Every structure is written in structure tokens, then in C-alpha cells.
């Protein structure tokens, strides 16, 4: 999908299909696994699988730097602070997401207040994401959570600001956003994520990478919603 009347605040990760083996400089990737209640084993499993994948590609000479936050190290404030540091080109969030059809500015990703999954669970709202990322640029945001790209009808947004989490990220100027409209299984989310990065690291094109990843998921099971649910919003 493409968004009209919004100009990206920064360029995409790559242009013209350059891949990460031939990139002039390292692409910086952050994987954040925020395992709040209800607990899902697949959240940490996806983070560990991506860590292994990124390590293997870096060892092959691909121009990437990466950091993986497992659940015990993830907090609301740590995520808030890293968004403001412009340290990463790609942020991959794994966790819970919620869409509120009548108040999409309150759509949220969820984090514990303290380390080791302690304290209250706090919502990182679409409004807060849009506010921070308007000034601090990210090139791609992958929402591996329920309803990350779900949107409300246009009359649900106050002053037509934004209609959900993905729309808020695009409104902030993020050129590439990928996520799910509907809930998907842990296994489906893990398979789509790993296949997406395998193809993306090679091709440099998120549209081709998602197309290939969806095919791989569908080949395993046509009943798995992870091949139907993703939406990619990309502005070149």
C-alpha cells in the first residue's frame, strides 16, 4: 500500500534493490521482544531466531549491525529512550498490540514498567509513537504483533490525525511499515519474519521480500493467517 499526501521524513533502507552484502555502510537493526501478559512463548522464540539469522548474515559479510532485547531487558522507558537516539534504521517489535476502532490514537504496543517483567504494563500509544518519530527518524518499523496495521474508518480519527499504529508511524515520516491486520499464530509470525529478513537482506526490496515470505508461509499451510494478514506500506 502507498499513502498519499504524506512525505517520508527519511529515505528507505535501500533504493534500487541494493542489498546488505554490498551496502556502503552498516544497516542498524534493533529487535525488541516485549512479552507482557498474556505470556506467549513465541515472542522470545522469534527474537532468538532473528538473532541467529542476523548473526549468520553478518558472519557472511553482510553490512549489518544488530541488537536483540529479550523480554527481561525490555522496559517502557528503555524503548522510549532508544527511539529518541536515532541509533537504528530498522526496529522490529515483537509483542502485544491493540487496535481501538473508535479511538485509534489510543492504539498501543505494550511494555512492562521495570526489568525482569516487573511493575505495571504500560501502553506505548500510537499518539506517542507519532510524536517521537516525527523528530527522530527510523527507516523501517516491523510490527510483529496483533493489529499493528489495523485501521479505523476515517471518521474515527480526531481531526483525521491517524487511524491506527501503522498510520501513525507513516504520519511521522517512517517510509516503510510492515505489520498484521489480524491476530496470527506464534509459528506463523516467526516463519514470516525469518523468511522476510532472508529475502530482504539479499534483495534490499521489502515488497519482494514480503511476497516471497508470504509464499513460504502459504506453502506450509493455507489456513495460517500470517500469509494473509500482513500489510506493507512503503514509500520510495
Coordinates of N, CA and C in Angstrom, one line a residue:
X1 N 0.8 -1.2 0.0 CA 0.0 0.0 0.0 C 0.9 1.2 0.0
X2 N 0.3 2.3 -0.5 CA 1.0 3.6 -0.6 C 0.1 4.6 0.0
X3 N 0.7 5.6 0.7 CA -0.1 6.6 1.4 C 0.1 7.9 0.6
X4 N -1.0 8.6 0.3 CA -1.0 9.8 -0.4 C -0.9 11.0 0.5
X5 N -0.3 12.1 0.1 CA -0.2 13.4 0.8 C 0.6 13.3 2.0
X6 N 1.5 12.3 2.2 CA 2.4 12.3 3.3 C 3.8 12.0 2.7
X7 N 4.8 12.9 3.0 CA 6.1 12.7 2.5 C 7.0 12.1 3.6
X8 N 7.7 11.0 3.2 CA 8.6 10.4 4.2 C 9.7 11.4 4.7
X9 N 10.0 11.2 6.0 CA 11.0 12.2 6.6 C 12.4 11.7 6.3
X10 N 12.6 10.5 5.8 CA 13.9 10.0 5.5 C 13.8 9.0 4.4
X11 N 14.9 8.6 3.8 CA 14.9 7.7 2.7 C 14.6 6.3 3.2
X12 N 14.2 5.4 2.3 CA 14.0 4.0 2.7 C 15.4 3.3 3.1
X13 N 15.4 2.1 3.6 CA 16.6 1.4 4.0 C 17.5 1.4 2.7
X14 N 16.9 1.0 1.6 CA 17.7 0.9 0.4 C 16.9 1.4 -0.8
X15 N 17.6 1.9 -1.8 CA 16.9 2.2 -3.1 C 17.6 1.4 -4.2
X16 N 16.7 1.1 -5.2 CA 17.2 0.4 -6.4 C 17.7 -1.0 -6.1
X17 N 17.2 -1.6 -5.1 CA 17.5 -3.0 -4.9 C 18.8 -3.3 -4.3
X18 N 19.6 -2.4 -3.8 CA 20.9 -2.7 -3.2 C 20.7 -3.6 -2.1
X19 N 21.5 -4.6 -1.9 CA 21.4 -5.5 -0.7 C 22.4 -5.2 0.3
X20 N 22.3 -5.9 1.4 CA 23.1 -5.6 2.6 C 24.5 -6.3 2.5
X21 N 24.8 -7.1 1.4 CA 26.1 -7.6 1.2 C 27.0 -6.5 0.5
X22 N 26.3 -5.7 -0.2 CA 27.1 -4.6 -1.0 C 26.9 -3.2 -0.5
X23 N 26.2 -3.1 0.6 CA 25.8 -1.8 1.2 C 27.1 -1.0 1.5
X24 N 27.0 0.3 1.3 CA 28.2 1.1 1.6 C 28.5 1.3 3.1
X25 N 27.4 1.2 3.9 CA 27.5 1.3 5.4 C 26.6 0.4 6.0
X26 N 26.9 0.1 7.3 CA 26.0 -0.8 8.1 C 24.6 -0.3 8.2
X27 N 23.7 -1.3 8.1 CA 22.3 -1.0 8.4 C 22.1 -1.5 9.9
X28 N 21.5 -0.6 10.7 CA 21.4 -0.9 12.1 C 20.0 -1.4 12.5
X29 N 19.9 -2.6 13.1 CA 18.7 -3.3 13.3 C 18.5 -3.5 14.8
X30 N 17.3 -3.2 15.4 CA 17.0 -3.4 16.8 C 15.8 -4.3 16.8
X31 N 15.9 -5.5 17.5 CA 14.8 -6.4 17.7 C 14.4 -6.3 19.2
X32 N 13.1 -6.0 19.5 CA 12.6 -5.7 20.8 C 11.5 -6.8 21.1
X33 N 11.7 -7.7 22.1 CA 10.7 -8.7 22.4 C 10.1 -8.3 23.7
X34 N 8.9 -7.7 23.7 CA 8.2 -7.2 24.9 C 7.1 -8.2 25.3
X35 N 7.4 -9.1 26.1 CA 6.5 -10.2 26.5 C 5.7 -9.9 27.7
X36 N 4.6 -9.1 27.5 CA 3.7 -8.8 28.6 C 2.6 -9.8 28.7
X37 N 1.8 -9.7 29.8 CA 0.7 -10.7 29.9 C -0.4 -10.3 28.8
X38 N -1.0 -11.3 28.2 CA -0.8 -12.8 28.5 C 0.5 -13.3 27.8
X39 N 1.2 -14.0 28.6 CA 2.5 -14.5 28.1 C 2.4 -15.4 26.9
X40 N 3.3 -15.2 25.9 CA 3.3 -16.0 24.7 C 4.8 -16.5 24.5
X41 N 5.0 -17.8 24.4 CA 6.3 -18.4 24.2 C 6.9 -17.9 22.9
X42 N 6.1 -17.6 21.9 CA 6.6 -17.3 20.6 C 7.3 -15.9 20.6
X43 N 7.0 -15.1 21.5 CA 7.7 -13.7 21.5 C 9.2 -13.9 21.6
X44 N 9.6 -14.6 22.6 CA 11.1 -14.7 22.8 C 11.6 -15.6 21.8
X45 N 10.9 -16.6 21.3 CA 11.4 -17.5 20.3 C 11.7 -16.8 19.0
X46 N 10.8 -15.9 18.6 CA 11.0 -15.1 17.4 C 12.3 -14.2 17.5
X47 N 12.5 -13.6 18.7 CA 13.6 -12.8 18.9 C 14.9 -13.6 18.8
X48 N 14.9 -14.8 19.4 CA 16.1 -15.6 19.4 C 16.4 -16.1 18.0
X49 N 15.4 -16.4 17.2 CA 15.5 -16.9 15.9 C 16.1 -15.8 15.0
X50 N 15.6 -14.6 15.2 CA 16.1 -13.4 14.4 C 17.5 -13.1 14.7
X51 N 17.9 -13.3 16.0 CA 19.3 -13.1 16.4 C 20.2 -14.0 15.7
X52 N 19.8 -15.3 15.7 CA 20.6 -16.3 15.0 C 20.7 -16.0 13.5
X53 N 19.6 -15.6 12.9 CA 19.6 -15.2 11.5 C 20.6 -14.1 11.2
X54 N 20.4 -13.0 12.0 CA 21.2 -11.8 11.7 C 22.7 -12.1 12.0
X55 N 23.0 -12.9 13.0 CA 24.4 -13.3 13.2 C 25.0 -14.0 12.1
X56 N 24.2 -14.9 11.5 CA 24.7 -15.7 10.4 C 25.0 -14.8 9.1
X57 N 24.1 -13.9 8.9 CA 24.3 -13.0 7.8 C 25.5 -12.0 8.0
X58 N 25.6 -11.6 9.2 CA 26.8 -10.7 9.5 C 28.1 -11.5 9.3
X59 N 28.1 -12.8 9.7 CA 29.3 -13.6 9.6 C 29.6 -13.8 8.1
X60 N 28.6 -13.7 7.2 CA 28.8 -13.9 5.8 C 29.3 -12.6 5.1
X61 N 29.4 -11.5 5.9 CA 29.9 -10.3 5.4 C 28.9 -9.2 5.0
X62 N 27.6 -9.5 5.4 CA 26.5 -8.5 5.2 C 26.7 -7.3 6.1
X63 N 26.5 -6.1 5.5 CA 26.7 -4.9 6.2 C 25.6 -4.5 7.2
X64 N 25.6 -5.3 8.3 CA 24.5 -5.1 9.3 C 25.1 -5.0 10.7
X65 N 24.5 -4.2 11.5 CA 24.8 -4.2 13.0 C 23.4 -4.5 13.6
X66 N 23.4 -5.3 14.7 CA 22.1 -5.6 15.3 C 22.2 -5.7 16.8
X67 N 21.1 -5.5 17.4 CA 20.9 -5.7 18.9 C 19.6 -6.3 19.1
X68 N 19.5 -7.3 20.0 CA 18.3 -8.0 20.3 C 18.0 -7.9 21.8
X69 N 16.9 -7.3 22.1 CA 16.5 -7.2 23.5 C 15.5 -8.3 23.8
X70 N 15.9 -9.3 24.7 CA 15.0 -10.3 25.2 C 14.1 -9.8 26.3
X71 N 13.0 -10.4 26.6 CA 11.9 -9.8 27.4 C 12.4 -9.3 28.8
X72 N 13.3 -9.9 29.4 CA 13.7 -9.5 30.8 C 14.4 -8.1 30.7
X73 N 14.9 -7.7 29.6 CA 15.7 -6.5 29.4 C 14.8 -5.4 28.9
X74 N 13.6 -5.6 28.5 CA 12.7 -4.6 27.8 C 11.9 -3.9 28.9
X75 N 11.9 -2.6 28.8 CA 11.1 -1.7 29.6 C 10.5 -0.6 28.8
X76 N 9.4 0.0 29.3 CA 8.8 1.1 28.6 C 9.8 2.3 28.4
X77 N 10.5 2.6 29.4 CA 11.4 3.8 29.3 C 12.6 3.5 28.4
X78 N 13.1 2.3 28.5 CA 14.2 1.9 27.6 C 13.9 2.0 26.1
X79 N 12.7 1.6 25.8 CA 12.2 1.7 24.4 C 12.0 3.1 24.0
X80 N 11.4 3.9 24.9 CA 11.1 5.3 24.7 C 12.4 6.0 24.4
X81 N 13.4 5.8 25.2 CA 14.7 6.5 25.1 C 15.5 6.1 23.8
X82 N 15.4 4.8 23.4 CA 16.1 4.4 22.2 C 15.5 5.0 21.0
X83 N 14.2 5.2 21.0 CA 13.6 5.9 19.8 C 14.1 7.3 19.6
X84 N 14.5 8.0 20.7 CA 14.9 9.3 20.6 C 16.4 9.5 20.3
X85 N 17.1 8.3 20.2 CA 18.6 8.4 20.0 C 19.0 8.2 18.5
X86 N 18.0 7.8 17.7 CA 18.3 7.6 16.3 C 19.5 6.7 16.1
X87 N 19.5 5.6 16.8 CA 20.6 4.6 16.7 C 20.3 3.5 15.7
X88 N 19.1 3.4 15.3 CA 18.7 2.2 14.5 C 17.9 2.7 13.2
X89 N 18.2 1.9 12.1 CA 17.5 2.2 10.9 C 16.2 1.3 10.9
X90 N 16.2 0.1 11.4 CA 15.1 -0.8 11.5 C 14.8 -1.1 12.9
X91 N 13.5 -1.0 13.3 CA 13.0 -1.5 14.6 C 12.0 -2.6 14.3
X92 N 12.2 -3.7 15.0 CA 11.4 -4.9 14.9 C 10.8 -5.2 16.2
X93 N 9.5 -4.8 16.4 CA 8.8 -5.0 17.7 C 8.0 -6.3 17.7
X94 N 8.3 -7.1 18.7 CA 7.5 -8.4 18.9 C 6.8 -8.3 20.2
X95 N 5.5 -8.5 20.2 CA 4.8 -8.3 21.5 C 3.3 -8.3 21.2
X96 N 2.6 -7.6 22.1 CA 1.2 -7.4 22.0 C 0.8 -6.0 21.4
X97 N -0.2 -6.0 20.6 CA -0.7 -4.8 20.0 C -2.2 -4.8 20.1
X98 N -2.8 -3.6 20.2 CA -4.2 -3.5 20.3 C -4.7 -2.3 19.5
X99 N -5.8 -2.6 18.7 CA -6.5 -1.6 17.9 C -7.8 -1.2 18.6
X100 N -8.0 0.1 18.7 CA -9.3 0.6 19.3 C -10.0 1.3 18.1
X101 N -11.0 0.6 17.5 CA -11.6 1.2 16.3 C -12.2 2.6 16.5
X102 N -12.8 2.9 17.6 CA -13.4 4.2 17.8 C -12.4 5.3 18.4
X103 N -11.2 4.9 18.8 CA -10.2 5.8 19.3 C -8.8 5.4 18.9
X104 N -8.5 5.4 17.6 CA -7.3 4.8 17.1 C -6.0 5.5 17.6
X105 N -6.2 6.8 18.1 CA -5.0 7.4 18.7 C -4.5 6.7 20.0
X106 N -5.4 5.8 20.5 CA -5.1 5.1 21.7 C -4.6 3.6 21.4
X107 N -4.6 3.3 20.1 CA -3.9 2.0 19.7 C -2.5 2.0 20.4
X108 N -2.1 0.8 20.7 CA -0.9 0.8 21.5 C -0.1 -0.5 21.4
X109 N 1.2 -0.4 21.6 CA 2.1 -1.5 21.9 C 2.3 -1.6 23.4
X110 N 2.7 -2.7 24.0 CA 2.7 -2.8 25.4 C 4.0 -3.3 26.0
X111 N 4.4 -2.6 27.1 CA 5.7 -2.8 27.8 C 5.5 -2.9 29.3
X112 N 6.4 -3.7 29.9 CA 6.4 -3.6 31.4 C 7.2 -2.4 31.8
X113 N 6.8 -1.9 33.0 CA 7.5 -0.7 33.5 C 8.9 -1.0 34.0
X114 N 9.2 -2.2 34.5 CA 10.5 -2.5 35.0 C 11.1 -3.7 34.4
X115 N 12.4 -3.9 34.6 CA 13.1 -5.0 34.1 C 12.6 -6.3 34.7
X116 N 13.0 -7.4 34.1 CA 12.6 -8.7 34.5 C 11.0 -8.9 34.6
X117 N 10.4 -8.2 33.7 CA 8.9 -8.2 33.5 C 8.2 -7.8 34.8
X118 N 8.7 -6.7 35.4 CA 8.1 -6.3 36.7 C 7.4 -5.0 36.5
X119 N 6.6 -4.6 37.5 CA 5.8 -3.4 37.5 C 4.6 -3.5 36.7
X120 N 4.0 -2.3 36.4 CA 2.8 -2.2 35.6 C 3.1 -2.4 34.2
X121 N 2.0 -2.8 33.4 CA 2.1 -2.9 32.0 C 1.6 -1.5 31.4
X122 N 2.4 -0.9 30.6 CA 2.1 0.4 30.1 C 1.9 0.4 28.6
X123 N 0.9 1.2 28.1 CA 0.7 1.2 26.7 C 1.6 2.3 26.1
X124 N 2.3 1.9 25.0 CA 3.0 2.9 24.2 C 2.1 3.2 23.0
X125 N 1.4 4.3 23.1 CA 0.3 4.6 22.2 C 0.8 5.1 20.8
X126 N -0.1 4.9 19.9 CA 0.1 5.4 18.5 C 0.4 6.9 18.6
X127 N -0.3 7.7 19.4 CA 0.0 9.1 19.5 C 1.4 9.4 20.0
X128 N 1.9 8.6 20.9 CA 3.3 8.8 21.4 C 4.3 8.4 20.4
X129 N 4.1 7.3 19.7 CA 5.0 6.9 18.6 C 5.1 8.0 17.6
X130 N 3.9 8.5 17.2 CA 3.9 9.6 16.1 C 4.7 10.8 16.6
X131 N 4.5 11.2 17.9 CA 5.1 12.4 18.4 C 6.6 12.2 18.4
X132 N 7.1 11.1 18.9 CA 8.6 10.9 19.0 C 9.2 10.8 17.6
X133 N 8.6 10.0 16.8 CA 9.3 9.7 15.5 C 9.2 10.8 14.5
X134 N 8.4 11.8 14.7 CA 8.3 12.9 13.9 C 9.7 13.7 13.9
X135 N 10.4 13.6 15.0 CA 11.6 14.3 15.2 C 12.8 13.3 15.1
X136 N 12.6 12.1 15.4 CA 13.7 11.1 15.4 C 13.4 10.0 14.4
X137 N 14.3 9.9 13.4 CA 13.9 9.2 12.2 C 14.3 7.7 12.2
X138 N 13.4 6.9 11.8 CA 13.5 5.4 11.6 C 13.1 5.1 10.2
X139 N 13.9 4.2 9.5 CA 13.6 3.9 8.1 C 12.6 2.8 7.9
X140 N 12.5 1.9 8.9 CA 11.6 0.8 8.7 C 11.1 0.3 10.1
X141 N 9.8 0.1 10.3 CA 9.3 -0.4 11.5 C 8.4 -1.7 11.2
X142 N 8.9 -2.8 11.8 CA 8.2 -4.1 11.6 C 7.4 -4.3 12.9
X143 N 6.1 -4.5 12.8 CA 5.2 -4.7 13.9 C 4.7 -6.1 13.9
X144 N 5.5 -7.0 14.6 CA 5.1 -8.4 14.8 C 4.2 -8.5 16.0
X145 N 3.0 -8.1 15.8 CA 2.0 -8.1 16.9 C 0.6 -8.1 16.3
X146 N -0.4 -8.4 17.1 CA -1.7 -8.3 16.6 C -2.1 -6.9 16.3
X147 N -2.8 -6.7 15.1 CA -3.5 -5.5 14.8 C -2.6 -4.3 14.6
X148 N -1.3 -4.5 14.3 CA -0.4 -3.4 14.1 C -0.7 -2.6 12.9
X149 N -1.3 -3.2 11.9 CA -1.7 -2.4 10.7 C -3.2 -2.3 10.5
X150 N -3.9 -2.6 11.6 CA -5.4 -2.4 11.6 C -5.7 -0.9 11.5
X151 N -6.7 -0.5 10.8 CA -7.1 0.9 10.7 C -8.6 1.1 10.9
X152 N -8.9 2.2 11.4 CA -10.3 2.6 11.6 C -10.8 3.4 10.4
X153 N -12.1 3.5 10.3 CA -12.7 4.4 9.3 C -12.2 5.8 9.5
X154 N -12.2 6.6 8.5 CA -11.6 8.0 8.6 C -12.3 8.9 9.5
X155 N -13.6 8.6 9.8 CA -14.4 9.5 10.7 C -14.1 9.2 12.2
X156 N -13.3 8.1 12.4 CA -13.0 7.8 13.8 C -11.8 8.5 14.3
X157 N -11.0 9.1 13.5 CA -9.8 9.8 13.9 C -10.0 11.3 14.2
X158 N -9.7 11.8 15.4 CA -9.8 13.2 15.7 C -9.0 14.0 14.7
X159 N -9.7 14.9 14.0 CA -9.0 15.8 13.1 C -8.3 15.1 12.0
X160 N -8.7 13.8 11.8 CA -8.1 13.0 10.7 C -6.5 12.8 11.0
X161 N -6.1 12.8 12.2 CA -4.7 12.7 12.5 C -4.1 11.4 12.0
X162 N -4.6 10.2 12.5 CA -4.2 8.9 12.1 C -5.2 7.9 12.5
X163 N -5.2 6.7 11.9 CA -6.2 5.7 12.0 C -5.8 4.4 12.7
X164 N -4.5 4.4 13.2 CA -4.0 3.3 13.8 C -2.5 3.4 14.0
X165 N -1.9 2.3 14.5 CA -0.4 2.4 14.8 C 0.4 2.6 13.5
X166 N 0.1 1.8 12.5 CA 0.9 1.9 11.3 C 0.7 3.3 10.6
X167 N -0.5 3.8 10.6 CA -0.8 5.1 10.1 C -0.1 6.2 10.9
X168 N 0.0 6.0 12.2 CA 0.7 7.0 13.0 C 2.2 7.0 12.6
X169 N 2.8 5.8 12.4 CA 4.2 5.7 12.0 C 4.4 6.4 10.6
X170 N 3.6 6.1 9.7 CA 3.7 6.8 8.4 C 3.5 8.3 8.5
X171 N 2.6 8.7 9.3 CA 2.4 10.1 9.5 C 3.6 10.8 10.1
X172 N 4.4 10.0 10.9 CA 5.6 10.6 11.5 C 6.7 10.6 10.5
X173 N 6.6 10.0 9.3 CA 7.6 10.1 8.3 C 8.4 8.8 8.1
X174 N 8.0 7.7 8.7 CA 8.7 6.4 8.5 C 8.3 5.9 7.2
X175 N 9.3 5.7 6.3 CA 9.0 5.3 4.9 C 8.5 3.9 4.7
X176 N 8.8 2.9 5.6 CA 8.4 1.6 5.4 C 7.9 1.0 6.7
X177 N 6.6 0.5 6.7 CA 6.0 -0.1 7.9 C 5.4 -1.4 7.5
X178 N 5.6 -2.4 8.2 CA 5.1 -3.8 8.0 C 4.4 -4.3 9.2
X179 N 3.2 -4.9 9.1 CA 2.6 -5.5 10.3 C 1.4 -6.2 9.9
X180 N 0.6 -6.7 10.9 CA -0.5 -7.6 10.7 C -1.8 -6.8 11.0
X181 N -2.8 -7.1 10.1 CA -4.2 -6.6 10.4 C -4.9 -7.4 11.5
X182 N -4.7 -8.7 11.5 CA -5.4 -9.6 12.4 C -4.4 -10.4 13.2
X183 N -4.9 -11.0 14.3 CA -4.0 -11.9 15.1 C -3.6 -13.1 14.2
X184 N -2.3 -13.5 14.5 CA -1.7 -14.6 13.8 C -1.1 -15.5 14.8
X185 N -0.8 -16.7 14.4 CA -0.1 -17.7 15.4 C 1.3 -17.3 15.6
X186 N 1.9 -17.8 16.7 CA 3.3 -17.6 17.0 C 4.2 -18.2 15.9
X187 N 3.8 -19.4 15.5 CA 4.6 -20.1 14.5 C 4.6 -19.4 13.1
X188 N 3.4 -18.9 12.8 CA 3.2 -18.1 11.5 C 4.0 -16.8 11.6
X189 N 4.0 -16.1 12.7 CA 4.7 -14.9 12.8 C 6.2 -15.1 12.7
X190 N 6.7 -16.2 13.4 CA 8.1 -16.4 13.4 C 8.6 -16.8 11.9
X191 N 7.8 -17.6 11.3 CA 8.2 -18.1 9.9 C 8.2 -16.9 9.0
X192 N 7.2 -16.0 9.0 CA 7.1 -14.9 8.1 C 8.3 -13.9 8.4
X193 N 8.6 -13.7 9.7 CA 9.7 -12.8 10.0 C 11.0 -13.3 9.5
X194 N 11.3 -14.5 9.7 CA 12.6 -15.0 9.3 C 12.7 -15.1 7.8
X195 N 11.7 -15.5 7.1 CA 11.7 -15.5 5.6 C 11.8 -14.1 5.1
X196 N 11.1 -13.2 5.7 CA 11.1 -11.8 5.2 C 12.6 -11.3 5.3
X197 N 13.2 -11.4 6.4 CA 14.6 -10.9 6.5 C 15.6 -11.6 5.6
X198 N 15.4 -12.9 5.4 CA 16.3 -13.7 4.5 C 16.2 -13.0 3.1
X199 N 15.0 -12.8 2.6 CA 14.9 -12.2 1.3 C 15.2 -10.7 1.3
X200 N 14.9 -10.0 2.4 CA 15.2 -8.6 2.4 C 16.7 -8.3 2.5
X201 N 17.4 -9.0 3.3 CA 18.8 -8.8 3.3 C 19.5 -9.1 2.0
X202 N 18.9 -10.0 1.2 CA 19.5 -10.3 -0.1 C 19.1 -9.3 -1.2
X203 N 17.8 -9.0 -1.2 CA 17.3 -8.2 -2.3 C 17.3 -6.7 -2.0
X204 N 17.1 -6.3 -0.7 CA 17.0 -4.9 -0.4 C 15.7 -4.3 -0.7
X205 N 14.7 -5.1 -1.1 CA 13.4 -4.7 -1.5 C 12.3 -5.3 -0.6
X206 N 11.7 -4.5 0.2 CA 10.7 -5.0 1.2 C 9.5 -5.6 0.5
X207 N 9.1 -5.1 -0.6 CA 7.9 -5.7 -1.3 C 8.2 -7.1 -1.8
X208 N 9.4 -7.3 -2.5 CA 9.7 -8.6 -2.9 C 9.9 -9.5 -1.7
X209 N 10.5 -9.0 -0.7 CA 10.8 -9.9 0.5 C 9.5 -10.4 1.1
X210 N 8.5 -9.5 1.2 CA 7.2 -9.9 1.8 C 6.5 -10.9 0.9
X211 N 6.5 -10.6 -0.4 CA 5.9 -11.5 -1.3 C 6.5 -12.9 -1.2
X212 N 7.8 -13.0 -1.2 CA 8.4 -14.3 -1.0 C 8.1 -15.0 0.3
X213 N 8.1 -14.2 1.4 CA 7.8 -14.7 2.7 C 6.4 -15.2 2.8
X214 N 5.5 -14.5 2.2 CA 4.1 -14.9 2.2 C 3.9 -16.2 1.5
X215 N 4.6 -16.4 0.4 CA 4.6 -17.7 -0.4 C 5.1 -18.8 0.5
X216 N 6.2 -18.6 1.2 CA 6.8 -19.7 2.0 C 5.8 -20.1 3.1
X217 N 5.1 -19.1 3.8 CA 4.1 -19.4 4.8 C 2.9 -20.2 4.2
X218 N 2.4 -19.7 3.1 CA 1.3 -20.3 2.4 C 1.6 -21.7 2.0
X219 N 2.8 -22.0 1.6 CA 3.2 -23.4 1.2 C 3.1 -24.3 2.4
X220 N 3.3 -23.8 3.6 CA 3.3 -24.7 4.7 C 1.8 -24.9 5.2
X221 N 1.0 -23.9 5.1 CA -0.4 -24.0 5.5 C -1.2 -22.8 4.9
X222 N -2.2 -23.1 4.1 CA -3.1 -22.1 3.6 C -4.0 -21.5 4.6
X223 N -4.1 -22.3 5.7 CA -5.0 -21.8 6.8 C -4.3 -20.9 7.8
X224 N -3.0 -20.8 7.6 CA -2.2 -19.9 8.5 C -2.4 -18.4 8.1
X225 N -3.0 -17.6 9.0 CA -3.3 -16.2 8.6 C -2.1 -15.3 8.4
X226 N -0.9 -15.8 8.8 CA 0.3 -15.0 8.7 C 0.6 -14.7 7.2
X227 N 0.1 -15.4 6.3 CA 0.4 -15.1 4.9 C -0.7 -14.2 4.3
X228 N -1.9 -14.1 5.0 CA -3.0 -13.2 4.5 C -3.0 -11.9 5.3
X229 N -2.5 -11.9 6.5 CA -2.7 -10.7 7.4 C -1.8 -9.5 7.1
X230 N -0.5 -9.7 6.6 CA 0.4 -8.6 6.6 C 0.0 -7.5 5.6
X231 N 0.3 -6.3 6.0 CA 0.2 -5.1 5.1 C 1.6 -4.5 5.1
X232 N 2.1 -4.1 4.0 CA 3.3 -3.4 3.8 C 3.0 -2.0 3.3
X233 N 3.4 -1.0 4.0 CA 3.3 0.4 3.5 C 4.7 0.9 3.2
X234 N 4.9 1.2 1.9 CA 6.3 1.6 1.5 C 6.3 2.8 0.6
X235 N 7.1 3.7 0.9 CA 7.2 4.9 0.1 C 8.7 5.1 -0.3
X236 N 9.0 5.0 -1.6 CA 10.3 5.0 -2.1 C 10.8 6.5 -2.4

